[in-house]
Coordinates of C-alpha atoms and ligand atoms in Angstrom, one line a residue:
X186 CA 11.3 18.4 -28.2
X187 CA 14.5 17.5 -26.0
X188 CA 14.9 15.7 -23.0
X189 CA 11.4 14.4 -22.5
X190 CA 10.7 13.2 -19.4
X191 CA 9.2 13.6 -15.5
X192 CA 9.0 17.5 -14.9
X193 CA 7.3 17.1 -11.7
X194 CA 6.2 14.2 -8.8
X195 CA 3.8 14.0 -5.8
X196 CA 3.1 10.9 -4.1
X197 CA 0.0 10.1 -1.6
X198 CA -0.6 7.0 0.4
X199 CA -3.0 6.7 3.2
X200 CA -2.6 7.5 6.8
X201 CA -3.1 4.3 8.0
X202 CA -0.9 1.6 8.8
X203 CA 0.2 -1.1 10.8
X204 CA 3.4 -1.8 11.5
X205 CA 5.4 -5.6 10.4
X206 CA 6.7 -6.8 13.4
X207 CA 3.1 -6.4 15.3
X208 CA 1.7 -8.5 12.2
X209 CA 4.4 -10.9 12.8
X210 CA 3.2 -11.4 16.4
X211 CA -0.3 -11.3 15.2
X212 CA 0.1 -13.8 12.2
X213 CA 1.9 -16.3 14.8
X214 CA 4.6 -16.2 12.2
X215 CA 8.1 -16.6 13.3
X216 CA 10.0 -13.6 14.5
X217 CA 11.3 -11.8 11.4
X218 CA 9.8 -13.5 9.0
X219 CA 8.3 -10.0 7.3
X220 CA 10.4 -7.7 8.7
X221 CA 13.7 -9.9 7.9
X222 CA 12.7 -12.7 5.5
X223 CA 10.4 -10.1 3.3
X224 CA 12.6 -7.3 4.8
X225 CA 9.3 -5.2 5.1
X226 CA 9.0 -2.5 8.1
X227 CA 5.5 -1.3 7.7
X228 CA 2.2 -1.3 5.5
X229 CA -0.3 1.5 4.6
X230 CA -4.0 0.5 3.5
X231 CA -6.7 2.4 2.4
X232 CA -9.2 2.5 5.5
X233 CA -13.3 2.8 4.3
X234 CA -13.0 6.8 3.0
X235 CA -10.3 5.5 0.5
X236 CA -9.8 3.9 -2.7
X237 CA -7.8 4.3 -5.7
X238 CA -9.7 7.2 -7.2
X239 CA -9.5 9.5 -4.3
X240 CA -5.8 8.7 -4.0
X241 CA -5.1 10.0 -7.7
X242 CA -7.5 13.0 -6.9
X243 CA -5.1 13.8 -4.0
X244 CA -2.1 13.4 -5.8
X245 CA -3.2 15.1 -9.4
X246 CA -4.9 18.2 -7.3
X247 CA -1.5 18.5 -5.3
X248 CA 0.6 18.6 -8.3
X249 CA -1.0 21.1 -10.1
X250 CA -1.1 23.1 -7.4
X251 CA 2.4 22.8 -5.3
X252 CA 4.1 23.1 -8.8
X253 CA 1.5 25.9 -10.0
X254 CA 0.6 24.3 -13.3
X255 CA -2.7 25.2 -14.6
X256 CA -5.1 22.1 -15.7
X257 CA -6.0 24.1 -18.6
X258 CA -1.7 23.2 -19.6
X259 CA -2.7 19.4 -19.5
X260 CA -3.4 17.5 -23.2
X261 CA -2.7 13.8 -22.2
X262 CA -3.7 12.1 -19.0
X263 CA -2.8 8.5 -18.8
X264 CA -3.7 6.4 -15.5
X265 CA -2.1 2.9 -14.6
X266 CA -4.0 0.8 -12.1
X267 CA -4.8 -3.2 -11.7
X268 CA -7.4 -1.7 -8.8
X269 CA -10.5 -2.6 -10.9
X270 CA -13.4 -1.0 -9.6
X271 CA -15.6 -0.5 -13.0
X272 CA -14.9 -2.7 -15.8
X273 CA -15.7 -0.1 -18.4
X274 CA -15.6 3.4 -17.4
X275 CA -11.9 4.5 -16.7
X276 CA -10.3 5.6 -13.8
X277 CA -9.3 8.7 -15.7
X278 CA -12.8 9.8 -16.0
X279 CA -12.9 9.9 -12.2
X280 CA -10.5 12.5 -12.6
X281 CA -11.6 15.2 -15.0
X282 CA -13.4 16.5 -12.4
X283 CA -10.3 18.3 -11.8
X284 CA -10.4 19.6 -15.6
X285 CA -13.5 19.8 -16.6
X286 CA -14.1 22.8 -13.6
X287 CA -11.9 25.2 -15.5
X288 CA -13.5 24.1 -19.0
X289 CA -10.5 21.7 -20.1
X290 CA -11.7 18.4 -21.6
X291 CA -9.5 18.3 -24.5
X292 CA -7.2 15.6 -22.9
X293 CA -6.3 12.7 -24.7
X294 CA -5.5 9.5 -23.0
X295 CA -7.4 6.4 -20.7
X296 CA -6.1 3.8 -18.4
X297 CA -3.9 1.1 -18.8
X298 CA -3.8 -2.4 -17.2
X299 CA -1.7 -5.0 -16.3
X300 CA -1.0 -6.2 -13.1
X301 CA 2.2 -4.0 -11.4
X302 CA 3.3 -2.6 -15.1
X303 CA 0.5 -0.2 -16.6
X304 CA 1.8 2.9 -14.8
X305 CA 5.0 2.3 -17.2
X306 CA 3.0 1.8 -19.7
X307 CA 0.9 5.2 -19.1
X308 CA 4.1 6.6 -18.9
X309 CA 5.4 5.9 -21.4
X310 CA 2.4 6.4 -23.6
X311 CA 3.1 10.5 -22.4
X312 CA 6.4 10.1 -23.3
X313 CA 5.9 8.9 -26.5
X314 CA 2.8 11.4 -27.2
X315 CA 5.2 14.1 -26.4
X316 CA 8.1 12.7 -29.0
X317 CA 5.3 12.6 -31.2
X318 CA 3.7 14.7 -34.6
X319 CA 0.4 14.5 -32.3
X320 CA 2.1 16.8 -29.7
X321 CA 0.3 19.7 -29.3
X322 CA 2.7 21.6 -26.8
X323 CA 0.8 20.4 -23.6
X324 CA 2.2 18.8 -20.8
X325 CA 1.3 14.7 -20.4
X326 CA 0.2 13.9 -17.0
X327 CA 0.4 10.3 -15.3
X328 CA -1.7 8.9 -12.5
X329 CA 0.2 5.4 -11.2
X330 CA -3.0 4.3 -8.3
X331 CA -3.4 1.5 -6.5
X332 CA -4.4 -0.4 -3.3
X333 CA -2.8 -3.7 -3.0
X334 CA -5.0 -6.1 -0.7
X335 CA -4.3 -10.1 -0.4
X336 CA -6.4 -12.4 1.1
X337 CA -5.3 -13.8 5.0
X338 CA -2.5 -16.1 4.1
X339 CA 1.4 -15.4 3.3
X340 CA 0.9 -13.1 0.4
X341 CA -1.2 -10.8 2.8
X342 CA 2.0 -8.7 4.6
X343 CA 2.7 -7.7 1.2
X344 CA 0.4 -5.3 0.5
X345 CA 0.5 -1.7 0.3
X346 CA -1.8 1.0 -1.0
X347 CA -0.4 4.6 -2.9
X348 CA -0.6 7.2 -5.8
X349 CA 1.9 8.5 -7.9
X350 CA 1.0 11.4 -10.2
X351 CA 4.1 12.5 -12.4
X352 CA 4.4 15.5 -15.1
X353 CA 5.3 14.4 -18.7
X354 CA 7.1 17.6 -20.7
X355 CA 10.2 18.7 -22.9
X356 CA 13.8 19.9 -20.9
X357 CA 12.7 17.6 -17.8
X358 CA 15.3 17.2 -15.0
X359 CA 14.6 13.4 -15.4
X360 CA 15.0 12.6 -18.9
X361 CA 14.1 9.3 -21.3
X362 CA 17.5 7.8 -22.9
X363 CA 14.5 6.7 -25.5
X364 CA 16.7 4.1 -27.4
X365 CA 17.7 2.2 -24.4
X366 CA 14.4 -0.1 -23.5
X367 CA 14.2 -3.7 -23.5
X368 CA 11.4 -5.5 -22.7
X369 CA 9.9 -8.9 -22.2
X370 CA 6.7 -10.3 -22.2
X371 CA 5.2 -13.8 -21.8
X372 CA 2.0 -15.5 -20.9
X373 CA 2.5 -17.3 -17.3
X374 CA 0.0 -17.4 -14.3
X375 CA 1.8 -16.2 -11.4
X376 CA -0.9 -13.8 -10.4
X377 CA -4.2 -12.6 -11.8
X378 CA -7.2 -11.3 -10.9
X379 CA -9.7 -14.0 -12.7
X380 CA -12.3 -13.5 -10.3
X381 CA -14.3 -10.4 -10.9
X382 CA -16.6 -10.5 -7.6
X383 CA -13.5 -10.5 -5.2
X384 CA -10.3 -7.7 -4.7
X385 CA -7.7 -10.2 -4.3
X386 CA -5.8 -12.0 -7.0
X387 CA -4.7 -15.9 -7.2
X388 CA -0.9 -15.6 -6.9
X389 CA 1.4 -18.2 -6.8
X390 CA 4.3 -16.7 -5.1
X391 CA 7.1 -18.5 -5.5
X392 CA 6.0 -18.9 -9.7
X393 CA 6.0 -14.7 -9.4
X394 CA 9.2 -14.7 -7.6
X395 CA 11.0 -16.7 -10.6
X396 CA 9.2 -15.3 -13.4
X397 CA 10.1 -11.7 -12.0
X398 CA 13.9 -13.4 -12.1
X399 CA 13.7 -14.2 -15.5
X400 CA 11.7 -11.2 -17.1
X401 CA 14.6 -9.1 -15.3
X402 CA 17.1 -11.3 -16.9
X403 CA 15.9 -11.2 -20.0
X404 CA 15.3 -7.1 -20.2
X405 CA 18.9 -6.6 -18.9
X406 CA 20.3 -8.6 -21.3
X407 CA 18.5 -7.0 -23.8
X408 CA 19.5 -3.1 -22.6
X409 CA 23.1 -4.5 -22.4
X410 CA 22.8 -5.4 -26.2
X411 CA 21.2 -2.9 -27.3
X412 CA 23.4 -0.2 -25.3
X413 CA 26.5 -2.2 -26.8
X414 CA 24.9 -1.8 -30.2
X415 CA 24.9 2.2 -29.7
X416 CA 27.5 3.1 -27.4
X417 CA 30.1 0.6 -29.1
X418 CA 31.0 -0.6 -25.4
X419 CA 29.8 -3.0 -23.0
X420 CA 27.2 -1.8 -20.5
X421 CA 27.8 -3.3 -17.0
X422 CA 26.3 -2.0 -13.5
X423 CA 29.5 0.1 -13.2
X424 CA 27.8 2.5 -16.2
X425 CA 24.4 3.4 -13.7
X426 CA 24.6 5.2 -10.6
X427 CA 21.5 3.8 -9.3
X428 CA 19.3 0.7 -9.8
X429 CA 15.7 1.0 -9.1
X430 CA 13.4 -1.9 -9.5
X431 CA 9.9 -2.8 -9.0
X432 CA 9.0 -3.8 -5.4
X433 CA 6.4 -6.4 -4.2
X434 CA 9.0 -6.5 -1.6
X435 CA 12.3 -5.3 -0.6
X436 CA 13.8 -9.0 -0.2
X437 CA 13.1 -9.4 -3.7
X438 CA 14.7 -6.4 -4.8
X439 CA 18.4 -7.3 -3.1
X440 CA 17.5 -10.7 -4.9
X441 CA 17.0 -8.8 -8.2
X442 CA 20.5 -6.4 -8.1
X443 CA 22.0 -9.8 -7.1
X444 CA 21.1 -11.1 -10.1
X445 CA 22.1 -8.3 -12.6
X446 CA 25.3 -9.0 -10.4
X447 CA 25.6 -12.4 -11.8
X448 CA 25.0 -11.7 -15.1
X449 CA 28.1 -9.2 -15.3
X450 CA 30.0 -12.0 -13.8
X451 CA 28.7 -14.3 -16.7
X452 CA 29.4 -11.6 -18.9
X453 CA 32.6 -11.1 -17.7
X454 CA 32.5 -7.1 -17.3
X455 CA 35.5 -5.1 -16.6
X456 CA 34.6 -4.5 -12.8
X457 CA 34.2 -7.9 -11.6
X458 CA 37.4 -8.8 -9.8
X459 CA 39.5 -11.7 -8.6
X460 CA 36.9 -12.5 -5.3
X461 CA 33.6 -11.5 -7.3
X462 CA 34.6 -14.4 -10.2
X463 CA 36.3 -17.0 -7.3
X464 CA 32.7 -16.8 -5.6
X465 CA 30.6 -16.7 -8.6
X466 CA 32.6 -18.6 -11.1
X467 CA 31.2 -21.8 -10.5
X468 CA 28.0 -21.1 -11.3
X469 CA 28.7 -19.6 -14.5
X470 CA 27.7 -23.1 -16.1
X471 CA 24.6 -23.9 -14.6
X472 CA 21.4 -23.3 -16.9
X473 CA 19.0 -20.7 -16.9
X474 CA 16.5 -23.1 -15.0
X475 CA 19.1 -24.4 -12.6
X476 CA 20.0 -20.5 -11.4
X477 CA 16.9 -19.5 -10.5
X478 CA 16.3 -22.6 -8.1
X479 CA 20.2 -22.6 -6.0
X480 CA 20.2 -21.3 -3.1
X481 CA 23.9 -21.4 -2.7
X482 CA 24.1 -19.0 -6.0
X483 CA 21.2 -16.2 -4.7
X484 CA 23.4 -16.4 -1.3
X485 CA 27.0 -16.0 -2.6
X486 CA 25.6 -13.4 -5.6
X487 CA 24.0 -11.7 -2.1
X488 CA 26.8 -11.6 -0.7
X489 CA 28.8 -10.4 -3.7
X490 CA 26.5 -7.5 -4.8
X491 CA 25.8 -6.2 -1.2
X492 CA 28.5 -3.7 -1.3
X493 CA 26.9 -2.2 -4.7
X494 CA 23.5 -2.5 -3.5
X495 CA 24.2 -0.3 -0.5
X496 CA 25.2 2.1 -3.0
X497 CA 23.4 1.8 -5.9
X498 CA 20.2 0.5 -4.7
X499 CA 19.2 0.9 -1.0
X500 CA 19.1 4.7 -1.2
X501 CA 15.8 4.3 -3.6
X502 CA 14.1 2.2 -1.0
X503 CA 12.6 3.9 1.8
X504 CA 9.1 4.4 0.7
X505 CA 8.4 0.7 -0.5
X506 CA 10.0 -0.7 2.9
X507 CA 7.5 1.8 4.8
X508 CA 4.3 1.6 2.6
X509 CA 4.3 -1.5 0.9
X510 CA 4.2 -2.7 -2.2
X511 CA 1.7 -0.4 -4.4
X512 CA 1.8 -2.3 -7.5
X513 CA 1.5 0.2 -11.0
X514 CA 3.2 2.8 -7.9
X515 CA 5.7 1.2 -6.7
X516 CA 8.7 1.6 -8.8
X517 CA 7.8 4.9 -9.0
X518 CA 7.3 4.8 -5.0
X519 CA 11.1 3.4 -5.4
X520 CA 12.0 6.2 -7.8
X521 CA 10.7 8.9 -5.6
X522 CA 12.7 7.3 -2.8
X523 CA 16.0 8.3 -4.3
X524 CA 15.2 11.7 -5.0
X525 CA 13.8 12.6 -1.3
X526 CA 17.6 10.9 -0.3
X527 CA 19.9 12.3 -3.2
X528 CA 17.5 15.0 -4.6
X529 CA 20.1 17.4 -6.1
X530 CA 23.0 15.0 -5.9
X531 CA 21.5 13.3 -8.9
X532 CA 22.5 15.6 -11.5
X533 CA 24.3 13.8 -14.4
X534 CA 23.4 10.1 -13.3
X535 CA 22.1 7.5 -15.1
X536 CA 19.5 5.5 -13.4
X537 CA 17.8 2.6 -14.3
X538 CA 14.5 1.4 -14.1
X539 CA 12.7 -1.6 -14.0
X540 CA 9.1 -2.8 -14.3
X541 CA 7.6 -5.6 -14.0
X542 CA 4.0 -6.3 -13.9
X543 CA 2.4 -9.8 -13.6
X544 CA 0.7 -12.0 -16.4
X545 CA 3.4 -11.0 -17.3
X546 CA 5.2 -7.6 -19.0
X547 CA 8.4 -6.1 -18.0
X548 CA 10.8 -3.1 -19.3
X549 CA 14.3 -2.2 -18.2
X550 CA 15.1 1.5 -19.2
X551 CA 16.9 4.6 -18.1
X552 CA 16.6 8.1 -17.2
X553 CA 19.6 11.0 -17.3
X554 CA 18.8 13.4 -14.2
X555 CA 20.1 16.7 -14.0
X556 CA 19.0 19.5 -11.3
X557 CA 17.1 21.2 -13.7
X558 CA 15.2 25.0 -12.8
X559 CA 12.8 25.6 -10.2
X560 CA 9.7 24.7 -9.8
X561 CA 10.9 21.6 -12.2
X562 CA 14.2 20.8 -10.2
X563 CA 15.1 17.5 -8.0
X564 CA 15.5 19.8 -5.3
X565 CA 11.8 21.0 -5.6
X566 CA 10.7 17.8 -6.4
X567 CA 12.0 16.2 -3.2
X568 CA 10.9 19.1 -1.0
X569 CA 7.4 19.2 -2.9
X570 CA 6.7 15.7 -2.0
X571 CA 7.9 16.0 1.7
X572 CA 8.0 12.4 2.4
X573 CA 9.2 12.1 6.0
X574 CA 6.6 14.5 7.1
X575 CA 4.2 12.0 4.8
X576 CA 5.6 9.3 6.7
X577 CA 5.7 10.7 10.4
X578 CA 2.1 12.0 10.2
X579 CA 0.4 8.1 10.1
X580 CA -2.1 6.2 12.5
X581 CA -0.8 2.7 13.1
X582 CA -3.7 0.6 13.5
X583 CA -4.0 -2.6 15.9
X584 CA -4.1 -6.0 14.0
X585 CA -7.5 -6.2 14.8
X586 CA -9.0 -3.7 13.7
X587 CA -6.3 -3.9 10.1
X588 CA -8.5 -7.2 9.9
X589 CA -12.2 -5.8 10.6
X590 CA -11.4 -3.3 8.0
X591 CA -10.0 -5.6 5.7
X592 CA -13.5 -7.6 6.0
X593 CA -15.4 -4.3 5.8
X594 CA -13.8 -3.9 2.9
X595 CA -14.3 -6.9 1.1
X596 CA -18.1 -6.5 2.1
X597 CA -18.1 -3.2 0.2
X598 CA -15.7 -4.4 -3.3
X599 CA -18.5 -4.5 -5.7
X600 CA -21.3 -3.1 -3.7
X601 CA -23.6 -0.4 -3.7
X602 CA -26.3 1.6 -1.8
X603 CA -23.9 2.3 1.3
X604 CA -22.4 5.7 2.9
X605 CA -19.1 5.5 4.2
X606 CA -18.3 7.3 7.9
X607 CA -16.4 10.0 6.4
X608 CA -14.2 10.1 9.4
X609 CA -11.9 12.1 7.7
X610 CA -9.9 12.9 11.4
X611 CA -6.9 11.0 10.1
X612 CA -6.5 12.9 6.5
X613 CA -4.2 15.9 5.9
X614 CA -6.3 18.9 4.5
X615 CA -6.4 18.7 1.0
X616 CA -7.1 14.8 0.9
X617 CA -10.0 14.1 -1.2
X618 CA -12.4 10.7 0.5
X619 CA -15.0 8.9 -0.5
X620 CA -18.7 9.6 1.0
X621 CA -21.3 7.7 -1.2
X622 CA -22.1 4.8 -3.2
X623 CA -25.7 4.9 -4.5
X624 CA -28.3 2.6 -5.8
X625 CA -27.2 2.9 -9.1
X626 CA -23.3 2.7 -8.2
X627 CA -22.5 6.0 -8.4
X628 CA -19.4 7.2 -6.3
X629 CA -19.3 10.7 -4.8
X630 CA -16.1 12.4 -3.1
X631 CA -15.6 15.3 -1.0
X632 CA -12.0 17.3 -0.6
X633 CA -10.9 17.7 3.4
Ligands
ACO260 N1 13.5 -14.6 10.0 C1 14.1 -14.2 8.9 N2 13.8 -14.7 7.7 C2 12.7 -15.5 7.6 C3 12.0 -16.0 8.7 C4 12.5 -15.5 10.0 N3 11.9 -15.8 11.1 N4 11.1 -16.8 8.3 C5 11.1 -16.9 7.0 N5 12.1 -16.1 6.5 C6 12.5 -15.8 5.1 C7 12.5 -17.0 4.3 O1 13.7 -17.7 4.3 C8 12.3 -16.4 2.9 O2 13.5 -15.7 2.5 P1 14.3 -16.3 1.2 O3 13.3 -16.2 0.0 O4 15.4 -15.4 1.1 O5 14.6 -17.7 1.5 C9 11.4 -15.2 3.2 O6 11.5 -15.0 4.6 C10 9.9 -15.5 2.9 O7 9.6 -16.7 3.5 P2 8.8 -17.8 2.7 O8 8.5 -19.0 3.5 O9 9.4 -18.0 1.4 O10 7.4 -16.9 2.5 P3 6.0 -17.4 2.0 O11 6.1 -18.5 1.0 O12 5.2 -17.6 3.2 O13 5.5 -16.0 1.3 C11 5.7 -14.7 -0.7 C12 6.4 -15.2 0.6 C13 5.7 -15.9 -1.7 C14 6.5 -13.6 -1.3 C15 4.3 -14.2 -0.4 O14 4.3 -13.2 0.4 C16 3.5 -13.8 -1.7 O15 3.0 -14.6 -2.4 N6 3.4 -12.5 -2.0 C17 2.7 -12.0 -3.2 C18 3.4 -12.3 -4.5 C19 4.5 -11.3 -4.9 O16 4.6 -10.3 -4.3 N7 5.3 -11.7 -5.9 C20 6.4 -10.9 -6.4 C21 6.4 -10.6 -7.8 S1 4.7 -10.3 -8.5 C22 4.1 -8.9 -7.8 O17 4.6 -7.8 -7.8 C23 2.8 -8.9 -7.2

């Protein structure tokens, strides 16, 4: 098979939201502090009908349906999610529902987990089970779910809840450049989930913040090597049309493209000019340690980059800025971004990815977009998942009540025995919720 890739998208994230500047006010944080400092604008949470699992039945059901693909087409389905809510039975399970109605549970495939990175590695485990002899001419689906929930503190205004399902296939308008994958993994405690009664991980923020840094160093300098090693050039920002990069938040992302920035100054690639290298010069020398920790170098790189990041970057961020970060979801939240903005625009463009999960994993790869035929085309992609009309439908919720449900919610992680409201007033039809824990755990759902 040619060109394997993402044939189709839909995205779903709640309703409900609450908007960054009221949580400023509410937080008695200073004024811009999560709009500005985290450069945030709003964030969606599940409210007590949602979780994970009815998220990725909303998205999966809508696929199949808005791009008329029958679930008796599907071989692989892979799920990503750090959202634990059964230690052994999968997430994926949840979903054969969908399947098993039309007799279809021939489908390979469970979830994956770690931290923000096991969507890309469902993904790519569709990808790869297309490229494969195991291929049986089906299509590969992948579910990317989660709800991201902090404890009160700083870390809470980055959350964010969403799912992602994406279309794995042959001849796909956004296609794997397969050879071109770096990746780096390590073993740090920047955030984890080591306690299994609670929803909230331990994070150490500023540890996550670096670590991100230096995985993203790392897998770029690792593409640029191995794209020298096959293209017999240098690879340098100037080679992608668009960057898109995993968000916890968007502050962290211009601190990201600032960085690949600096490393094509260090480099020395052919676009850096006269200013770029009188700005950035005399960091060049400072160590890898060093780097991460001067201010002075993440403001002048900033200020270097900003011009590309308008460009190359800010048109694949509207989603995260709105909805938050969505862990395994949100690069591909980021990812969908740029096709609702550029949708048939794309065609020919390189665009790079990258992923970077906690713990930690990362990979920096690249996709080749091109328009591609109806229903599998960027244009029908974009239209399909009809985000401003996603995003101009929500409920923003008072601080207060954000916080009651927040409690509610951690009241319910792990329990059992309970019924939910199923106030499902705030759902678009078509939004599967949840109704019912039983004695024995069991969850039940109901489609709006
Ligand atoms: N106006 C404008 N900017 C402001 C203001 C203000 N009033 N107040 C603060 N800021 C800026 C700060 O200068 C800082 O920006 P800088 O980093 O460019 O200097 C930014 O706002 C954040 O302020 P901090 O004081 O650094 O924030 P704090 O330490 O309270 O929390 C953090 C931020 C660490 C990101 C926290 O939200 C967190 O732990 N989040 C979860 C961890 C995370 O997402 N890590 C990312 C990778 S791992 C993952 O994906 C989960």
């Amino acid at each position: 098979p040619q060109n394997v890739g993402i044939l189709a998208m839909e995205i779903y994230f709640p309703p409900t939201c609450i908007q960054q500047d009221i949580l400023e006010d509410f937080d008695g944080v200073s004024k811009g502090k999560y709009t500005i400092g985290l450069g945030q604008d709003c964030m969606a949470f599940c409210s007590e009908v949602e979780d994970v699992i009815s998220m990725g039945l909303t998205a999966v059901t809508s696929l199949l349906e808005k791009y008329g693909v029958d679930p008796r087409q599907i071989g692989r389905l892979e799920v990503g999610s750090e959202t634990v809510i059964d230690k052994s039975k999968s997430i994926k399970t949840f979903l054969m529902n969908v399947f098993e109605d039309c007799g279809n549970t021939d489908i390979e495939g469970v979830d994956s987990t770690n931290a923000c990175y096991g969507g890309t590695a469902a993904l790519f485990n569709c990808v790869n089970w297309v490229e494969s002899n195991s291929w049986d001419g089906r299509y590969g689906l992948v579910v990317c779910t989660d709800s991201a929930v902090y404890a009160e503190g700083p870390a809470r205004p980055t959350g964010g809840a969403a799912a992602i399902a994406m279309l794995i296939g042959p001849d796909a308008p956004i296609a794997f450049e397969s050879k071109l994958r770096a990746s780096h993994m390590s073993h740090v405690y920047d955030f984890y989930k080591p306690d299994l009664a609670s929803e909230y991980p331990v994070v150490d923020g500023k540890l996550s913040q670096t670590c991100y840094l230096m995985a993203l160093d790392s897998c770029y300098n690792g593409y640029c090597q191995k794209y020298e090693k096959l293209e017999g050039k240098q690879f340098s920002i100037a080679d992608a049309e668009y960057f898109v990069f995993h968000s916890p938040y968007n502050k962290l992302v211009q601190k990201s493209f600032a960085r690949v920035v600096f490393s094509d100054v260090v480099r020395n690639a052919s676009y850096v000019d006269e200013s770029a290298n009188e700005k950035l010069g005399q960091f060049t020398s400072l160590t890898g340690d060093e780097s991460y920790q001067n201010r002075d170098l993440e403001k002048a790189s900033q200020q270097v980059a900003k011009p590309y990041y308008d460009k190359k970057v800010q048109p694949g961020t509207l989603i995260n800025k709105q909805v938050g970060n969505m862990y395994t979801a949100s690069i591909y939240a980021a990812f969908a971004s740029l096709i609702h903005n550029k949708h048939s625009s794309l065609d020919g463009n390189r665009v790079m990815m990258f992923s970077y999960g906690s713990g930690s994993s990362a990979t920096m790869f690249s996709l080749h977009l091109s328009e591609g035929k109806a229903p599998f085309s960027l244009s029908n992609i974009a239209k399909v998942m009809n985000v401003d009309e996603k995003l101009k439908r929500r409920t923003e919720l008072a601080p207060e009540k954000f916080v009651q449900l927040m409690k509610v919610m951690e009241h319910r992680y792990g329990g059992k025995d309970f019924v939910t409201s199923k106030d499902t007033s705030g759902l678009a039809p078509g939004t599967y919720y949840l109704t019912e824990v039983d004695s024995k755990y069991r969850r039940f759902y109901a489609k709006k």
